[in-house]
Coordinates of C-alpha atoms in Angstrom, one line a residue:
X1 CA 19.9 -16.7 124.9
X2 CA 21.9 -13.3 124.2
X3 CA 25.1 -14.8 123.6
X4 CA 28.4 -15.4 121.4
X5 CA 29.4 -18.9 120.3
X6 CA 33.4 -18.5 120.9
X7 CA 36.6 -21.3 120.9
X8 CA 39.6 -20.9 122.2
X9 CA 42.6 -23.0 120.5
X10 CA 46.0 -24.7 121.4
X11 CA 48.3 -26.0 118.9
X12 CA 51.9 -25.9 118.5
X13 CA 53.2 -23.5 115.6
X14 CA 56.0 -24.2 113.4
X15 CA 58.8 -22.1 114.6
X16 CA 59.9 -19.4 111.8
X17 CA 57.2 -20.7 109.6
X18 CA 54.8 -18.2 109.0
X19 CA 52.9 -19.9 105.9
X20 CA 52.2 -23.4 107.7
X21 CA 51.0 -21.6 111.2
X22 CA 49.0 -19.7 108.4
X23 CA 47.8 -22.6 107.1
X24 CA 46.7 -24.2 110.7
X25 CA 45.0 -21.1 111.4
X26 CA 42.8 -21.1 107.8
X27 CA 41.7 -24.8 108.2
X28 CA 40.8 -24.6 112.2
X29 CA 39.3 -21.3 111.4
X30 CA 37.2 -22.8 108.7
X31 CA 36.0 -25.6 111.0
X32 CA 34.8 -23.3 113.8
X33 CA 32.9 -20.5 111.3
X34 CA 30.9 -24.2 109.7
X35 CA 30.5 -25.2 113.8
X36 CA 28.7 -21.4 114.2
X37 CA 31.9 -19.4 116.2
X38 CA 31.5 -15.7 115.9
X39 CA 35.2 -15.2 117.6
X40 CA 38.2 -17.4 117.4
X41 CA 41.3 -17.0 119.7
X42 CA 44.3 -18.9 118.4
X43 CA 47.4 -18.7 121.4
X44 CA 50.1 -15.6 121.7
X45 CA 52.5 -15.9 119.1
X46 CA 51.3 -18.4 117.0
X47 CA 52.2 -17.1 113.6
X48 CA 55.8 -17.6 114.3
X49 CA 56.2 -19.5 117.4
X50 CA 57.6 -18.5 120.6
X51 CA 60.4 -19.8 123.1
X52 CA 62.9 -19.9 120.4
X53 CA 62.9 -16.6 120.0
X54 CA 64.7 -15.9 123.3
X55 CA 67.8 -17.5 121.6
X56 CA 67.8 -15.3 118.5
X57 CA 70.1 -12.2 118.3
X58 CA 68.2 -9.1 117.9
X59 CA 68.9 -9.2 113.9
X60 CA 67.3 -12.3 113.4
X61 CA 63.9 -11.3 115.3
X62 CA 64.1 -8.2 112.6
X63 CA 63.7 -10.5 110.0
X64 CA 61.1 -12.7 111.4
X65 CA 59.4 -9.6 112.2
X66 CA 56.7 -7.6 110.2
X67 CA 54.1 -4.5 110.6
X68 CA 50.6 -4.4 111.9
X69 CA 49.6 -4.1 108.2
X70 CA 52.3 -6.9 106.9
X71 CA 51.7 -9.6 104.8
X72 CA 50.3 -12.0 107.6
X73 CA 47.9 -10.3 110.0
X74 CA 46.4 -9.0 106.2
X75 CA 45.9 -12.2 105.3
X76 CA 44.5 -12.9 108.6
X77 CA 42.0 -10.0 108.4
X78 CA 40.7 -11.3 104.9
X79 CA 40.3 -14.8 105.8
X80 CA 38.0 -13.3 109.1
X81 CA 36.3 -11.1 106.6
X82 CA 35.3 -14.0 104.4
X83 CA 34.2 -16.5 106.5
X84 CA 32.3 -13.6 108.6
X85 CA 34.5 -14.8 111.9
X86 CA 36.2 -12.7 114.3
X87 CA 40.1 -14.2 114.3
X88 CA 42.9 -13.6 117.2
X89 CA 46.4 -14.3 116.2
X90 CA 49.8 -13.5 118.0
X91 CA 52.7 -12.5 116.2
X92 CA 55.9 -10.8 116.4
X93 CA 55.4 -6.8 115.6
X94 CA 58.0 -4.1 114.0
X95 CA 57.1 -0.9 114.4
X96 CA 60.1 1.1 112.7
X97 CA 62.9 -0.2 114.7
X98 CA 61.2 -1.1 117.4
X99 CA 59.5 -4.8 117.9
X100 CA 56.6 -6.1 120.2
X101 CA 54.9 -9.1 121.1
X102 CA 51.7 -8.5 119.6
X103 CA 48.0 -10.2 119.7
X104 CA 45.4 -8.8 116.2
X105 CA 42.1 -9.4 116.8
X106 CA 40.7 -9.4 113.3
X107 CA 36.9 -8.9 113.1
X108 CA 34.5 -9.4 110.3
X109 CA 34.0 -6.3 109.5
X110 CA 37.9 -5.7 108.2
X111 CA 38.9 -3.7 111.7
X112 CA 41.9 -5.1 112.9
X113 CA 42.9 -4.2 117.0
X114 CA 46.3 -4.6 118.1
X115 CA 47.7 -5.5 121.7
X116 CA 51.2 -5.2 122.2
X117 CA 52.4 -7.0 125.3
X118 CA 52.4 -4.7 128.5
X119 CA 55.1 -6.8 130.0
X120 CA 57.2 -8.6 127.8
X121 CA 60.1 -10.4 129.1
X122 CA 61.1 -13.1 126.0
X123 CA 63.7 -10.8 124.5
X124 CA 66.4 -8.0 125.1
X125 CA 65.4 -6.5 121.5
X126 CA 61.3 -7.3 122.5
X127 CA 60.1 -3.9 124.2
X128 CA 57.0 -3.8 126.1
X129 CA 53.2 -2.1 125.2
X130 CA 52.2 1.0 127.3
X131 CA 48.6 0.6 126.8
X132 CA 45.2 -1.2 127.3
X133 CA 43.4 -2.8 124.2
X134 CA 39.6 -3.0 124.6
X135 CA 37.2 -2.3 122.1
X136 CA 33.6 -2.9 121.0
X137 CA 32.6 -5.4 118.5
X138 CA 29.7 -6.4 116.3
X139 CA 28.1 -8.9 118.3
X140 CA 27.4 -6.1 121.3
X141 CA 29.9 -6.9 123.8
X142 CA 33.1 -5.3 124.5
X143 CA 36.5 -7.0 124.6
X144 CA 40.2 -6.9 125.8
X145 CA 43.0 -8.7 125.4
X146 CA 46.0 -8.9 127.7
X147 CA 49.0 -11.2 126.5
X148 CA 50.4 -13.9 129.1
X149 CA 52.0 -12.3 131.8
X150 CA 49.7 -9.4 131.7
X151 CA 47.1 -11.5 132.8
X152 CA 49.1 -12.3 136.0
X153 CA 49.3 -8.8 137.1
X154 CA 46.1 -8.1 138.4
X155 CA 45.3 -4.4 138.3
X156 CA 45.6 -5.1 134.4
X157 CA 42.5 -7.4 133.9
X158 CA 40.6 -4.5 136.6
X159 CA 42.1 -1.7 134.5
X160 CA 40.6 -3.7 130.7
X161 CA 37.5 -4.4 133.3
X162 CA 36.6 -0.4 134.4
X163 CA 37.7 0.5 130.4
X164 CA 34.3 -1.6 130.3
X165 CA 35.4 -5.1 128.2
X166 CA 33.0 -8.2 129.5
X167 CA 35.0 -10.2 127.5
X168 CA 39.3 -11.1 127.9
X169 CA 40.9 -12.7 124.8
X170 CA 43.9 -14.2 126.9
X171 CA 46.0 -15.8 124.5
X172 CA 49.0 -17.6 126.0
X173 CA 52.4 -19.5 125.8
X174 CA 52.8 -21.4 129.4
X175 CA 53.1 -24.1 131.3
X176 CA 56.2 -26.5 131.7
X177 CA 57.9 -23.1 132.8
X178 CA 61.0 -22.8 134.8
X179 CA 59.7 -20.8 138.0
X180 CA 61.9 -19.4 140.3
X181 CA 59.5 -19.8 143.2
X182 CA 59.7 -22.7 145.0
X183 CA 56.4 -23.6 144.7
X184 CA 55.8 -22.9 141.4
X185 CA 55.6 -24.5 137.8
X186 CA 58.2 -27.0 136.7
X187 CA 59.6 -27.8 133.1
X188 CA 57.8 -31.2 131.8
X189 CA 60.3 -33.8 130.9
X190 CA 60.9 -34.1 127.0
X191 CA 60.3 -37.8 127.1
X192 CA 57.3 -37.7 128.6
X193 CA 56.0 -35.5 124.8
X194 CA 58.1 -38.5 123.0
X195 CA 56.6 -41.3 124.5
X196 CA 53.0 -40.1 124.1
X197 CA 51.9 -42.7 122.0
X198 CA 53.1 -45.8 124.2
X199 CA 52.2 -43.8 127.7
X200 CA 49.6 -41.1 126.6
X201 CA 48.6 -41.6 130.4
X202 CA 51.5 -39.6 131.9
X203 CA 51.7 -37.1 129.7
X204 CA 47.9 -36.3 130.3
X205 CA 48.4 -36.9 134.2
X206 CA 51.1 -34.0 133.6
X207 CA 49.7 -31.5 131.2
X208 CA 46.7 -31.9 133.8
X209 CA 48.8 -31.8 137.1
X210 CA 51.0 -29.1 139.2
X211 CA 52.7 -27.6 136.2
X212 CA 49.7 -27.7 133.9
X213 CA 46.1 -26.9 134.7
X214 CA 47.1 -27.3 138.5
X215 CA 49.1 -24.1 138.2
X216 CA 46.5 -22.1 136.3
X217 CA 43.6 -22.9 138.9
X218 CA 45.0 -21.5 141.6
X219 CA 45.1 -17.8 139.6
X220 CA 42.8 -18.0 136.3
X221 CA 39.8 -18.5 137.3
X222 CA 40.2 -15.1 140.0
X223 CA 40.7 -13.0 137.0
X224 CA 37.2 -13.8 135.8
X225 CA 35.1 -14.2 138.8
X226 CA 36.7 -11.0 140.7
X227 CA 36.4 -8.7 137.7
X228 CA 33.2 -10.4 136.6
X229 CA 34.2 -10.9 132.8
X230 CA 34.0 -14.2 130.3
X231 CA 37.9 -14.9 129.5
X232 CA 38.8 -16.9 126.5
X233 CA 42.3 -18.9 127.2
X234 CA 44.3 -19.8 124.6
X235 CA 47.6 -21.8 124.4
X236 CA 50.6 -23.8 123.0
X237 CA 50.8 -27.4 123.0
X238 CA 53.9 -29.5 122.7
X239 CA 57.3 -29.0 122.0
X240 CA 58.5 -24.9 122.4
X241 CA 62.1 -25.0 122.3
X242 CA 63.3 -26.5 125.4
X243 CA 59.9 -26.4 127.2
X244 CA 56.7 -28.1 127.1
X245 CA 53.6 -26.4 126.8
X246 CA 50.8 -27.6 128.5
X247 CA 47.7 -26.4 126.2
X248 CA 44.8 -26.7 128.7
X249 CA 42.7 -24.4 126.4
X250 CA 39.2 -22.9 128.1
X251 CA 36.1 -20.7 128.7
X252 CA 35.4 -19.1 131.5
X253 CA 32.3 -17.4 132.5
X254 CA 31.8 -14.2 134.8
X255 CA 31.8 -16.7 137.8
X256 CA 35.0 -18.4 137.2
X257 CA 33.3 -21.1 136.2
X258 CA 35.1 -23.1 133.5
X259 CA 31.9 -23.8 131.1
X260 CA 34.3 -25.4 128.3
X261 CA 37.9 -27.1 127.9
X262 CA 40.2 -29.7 127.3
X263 CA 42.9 -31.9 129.1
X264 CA 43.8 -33.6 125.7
X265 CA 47.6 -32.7 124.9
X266 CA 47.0 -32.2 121.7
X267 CA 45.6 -29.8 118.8
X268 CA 42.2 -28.2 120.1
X269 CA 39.5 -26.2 119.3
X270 CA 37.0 -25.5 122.5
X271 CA 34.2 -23.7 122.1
X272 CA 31.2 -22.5 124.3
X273 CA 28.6 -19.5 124.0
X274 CA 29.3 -17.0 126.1
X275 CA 25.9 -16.5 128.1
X276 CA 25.8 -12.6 128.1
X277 CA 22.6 -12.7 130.3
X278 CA 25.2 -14.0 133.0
X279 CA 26.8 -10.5 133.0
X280 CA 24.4 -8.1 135.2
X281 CA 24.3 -9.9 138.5
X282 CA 27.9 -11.6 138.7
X283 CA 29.8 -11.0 141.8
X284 CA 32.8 -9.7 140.3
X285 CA 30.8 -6.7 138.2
X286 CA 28.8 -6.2 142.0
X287 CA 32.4 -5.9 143.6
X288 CA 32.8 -3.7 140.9
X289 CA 30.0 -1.5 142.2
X290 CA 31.3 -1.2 146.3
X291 CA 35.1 0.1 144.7
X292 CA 36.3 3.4 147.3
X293 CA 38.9 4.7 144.1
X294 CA 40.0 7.3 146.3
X295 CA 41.7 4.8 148.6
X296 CA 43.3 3.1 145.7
X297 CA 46.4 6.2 145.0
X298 CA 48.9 3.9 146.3
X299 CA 48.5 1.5 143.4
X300 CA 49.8 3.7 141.6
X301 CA 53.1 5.1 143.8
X302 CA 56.2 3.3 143.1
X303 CA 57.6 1.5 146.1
X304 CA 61.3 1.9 144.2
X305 CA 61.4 -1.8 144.4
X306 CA 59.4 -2.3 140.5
X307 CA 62.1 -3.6 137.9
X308 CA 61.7 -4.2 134.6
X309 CA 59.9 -7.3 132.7
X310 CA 62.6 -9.1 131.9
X311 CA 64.6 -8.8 135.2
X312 CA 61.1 -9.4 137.2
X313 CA 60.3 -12.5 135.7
X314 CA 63.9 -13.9 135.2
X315 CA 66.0 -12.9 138.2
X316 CA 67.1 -15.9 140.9
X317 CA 67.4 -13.2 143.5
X318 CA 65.0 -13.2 146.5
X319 CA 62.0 -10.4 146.5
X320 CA 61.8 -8.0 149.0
X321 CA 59.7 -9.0 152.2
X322 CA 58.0 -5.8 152.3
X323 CA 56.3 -3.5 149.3
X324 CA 56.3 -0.3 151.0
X325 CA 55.5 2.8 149.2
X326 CA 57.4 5.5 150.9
X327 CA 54.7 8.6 151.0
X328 CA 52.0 6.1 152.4

């Protein structure tokens, strides 16, 4: 079989504690290069943690904060280097005075790619990407990554598609989320992570249900199928601030098929070989094939309604019935 033996992760990171995240990373790394993975996603801002970061003033995210050639994602890069295994970590960028949620895909070969967040909404002082990461890798198949929300936007997984990726590293921090829509995720009760021990049953029965894997079959599995790529979903589990993560790590395949996971609600490794051979004939990539691009302009003219990140995903306030763009 042409394919690439990849796992996905979810575990919950230390906040502010770059070493022992470090350390987490090292020892499941080591476990999946002796299990045969050639690429190893770990979830979006795992060196540092995530949701706490929303209550930090902007000084304090400077600190935490270090360069796409710092101290971690080096460290990082050697340890894929020596154990010959391609290694995806999120962390928290600086870029002169300027910071980014960022994703490094570290391969074996000492190249580091970086994704900063096209949409990032976790921070004031946390400014958003302006550009698609895909790029080809040693084992002949060519990869994104999006970060979280990205993924929910959907001309950004078509866009990493037509830049010709065939496989999405989709590292995440969700579930347990406060939505704004009605119908939409709710935060999991702390006690319900507390009292895992004496009723592991509810807490699985949640992480699984309406605000865990519920929530991410009714969108997920789209991205993969329509677009006809594998995607690799990472995530949190546990405790993030004042919100539960719901880990639900898996593999998906061209189909939308979900060929590897777990419901478990706790640390994880999944893993799967991605079944290139599955690539030619899927749907999505045949979809792919009947696009009319020059009926697609209006995706691109603003309909003066767009707002940024943080107000988009944030804001109580009713959207807009209609979407109109004006010159169409």
């Amino acid at each position: 079989m042409n394919a690439i033996r990849a796992a996905v992760v979810q575990f919950e990171p230390v906040p502010d504690d770059i070493g022992a995240n470090l350390g987490i990373i090292r020892t499941l790394s080591g476990q999946a290069a002796a299990d045969g993975v050639q690429l190893i996603s770990f979830p979006e801002m795992c060196l540092l943690g995530y949701w706490h970061l929303t209550r930090q003033p902007a000084s304090r995210l400077r600190e935490l904060a270090q360069s796409q050639d710092g101290p971690a994602v080096a460290e990082v890069q050697q340890l894929a280097m020596e154990l010959g295994l391609g290694i995806g970590v999120g962390f928290l960028e600086a870029a002169g005075d300027t910071l980014y949620n960022s994703y490094a895909v570290c391969l074996p070969d000492g190249e580091v790619h970086v994704h900063r967040k096209l949409h990032a909404f976790e921070h004031e002082a946390i400014s958003s990407g302006d550009s698609y990461t895909v790029f080809d890798t040693p084992w002949g198949a060519r990869m994104g990554i999006l970060i979280c929300w990205d993924n929910n936007l959907v001309e950004n997984v078509r866009a990493v598609a037509l830049l010709g990726a065939t496989v999405l590293i989709a590292p995440h921090q969700t579930g347990g989320t406060k939505s704004m829509s009605p119908h939409g995720m709710r935060p999991l009760p702390r006690t319900l992570w507390d009292n895992r021990h004496d009723d592991p049953e509810a807490l699985l029965a949640a992480v699984n249900g309406p605000s865990g894997r519920g929530w991410l079959m009714r969108w997920l599995p789209s991205r993969a199928h329509d677009n006809g790529i594998f995607v690799l979903f990472s995530n949190g589990i546990g405790p993030d601030d004042d919100e539960i993560r719901t880990g639900n790590a898996m593999i998906l395949d061209p189909y939308g098929r979900i060929i590897a996971e777990t419901p478990v609600p706790d640390t994880a490794v999944v893993t799967a070989d991605l079944d290139l051979d599955l690539l030619p004939l899927a749907t999505g990539r045949r979809w792919l094939l009947g696009r009319r691009p020059e009926l697609y302009s209006i995706l691109t003219q603003p309909s003066g309604l767009e707002r940024d990140p943080r107000t988009a995903r944030h804001s109580a306030s009713p959207v807009p019935d209609s979407f109109r763009v004006k010159d169409a």
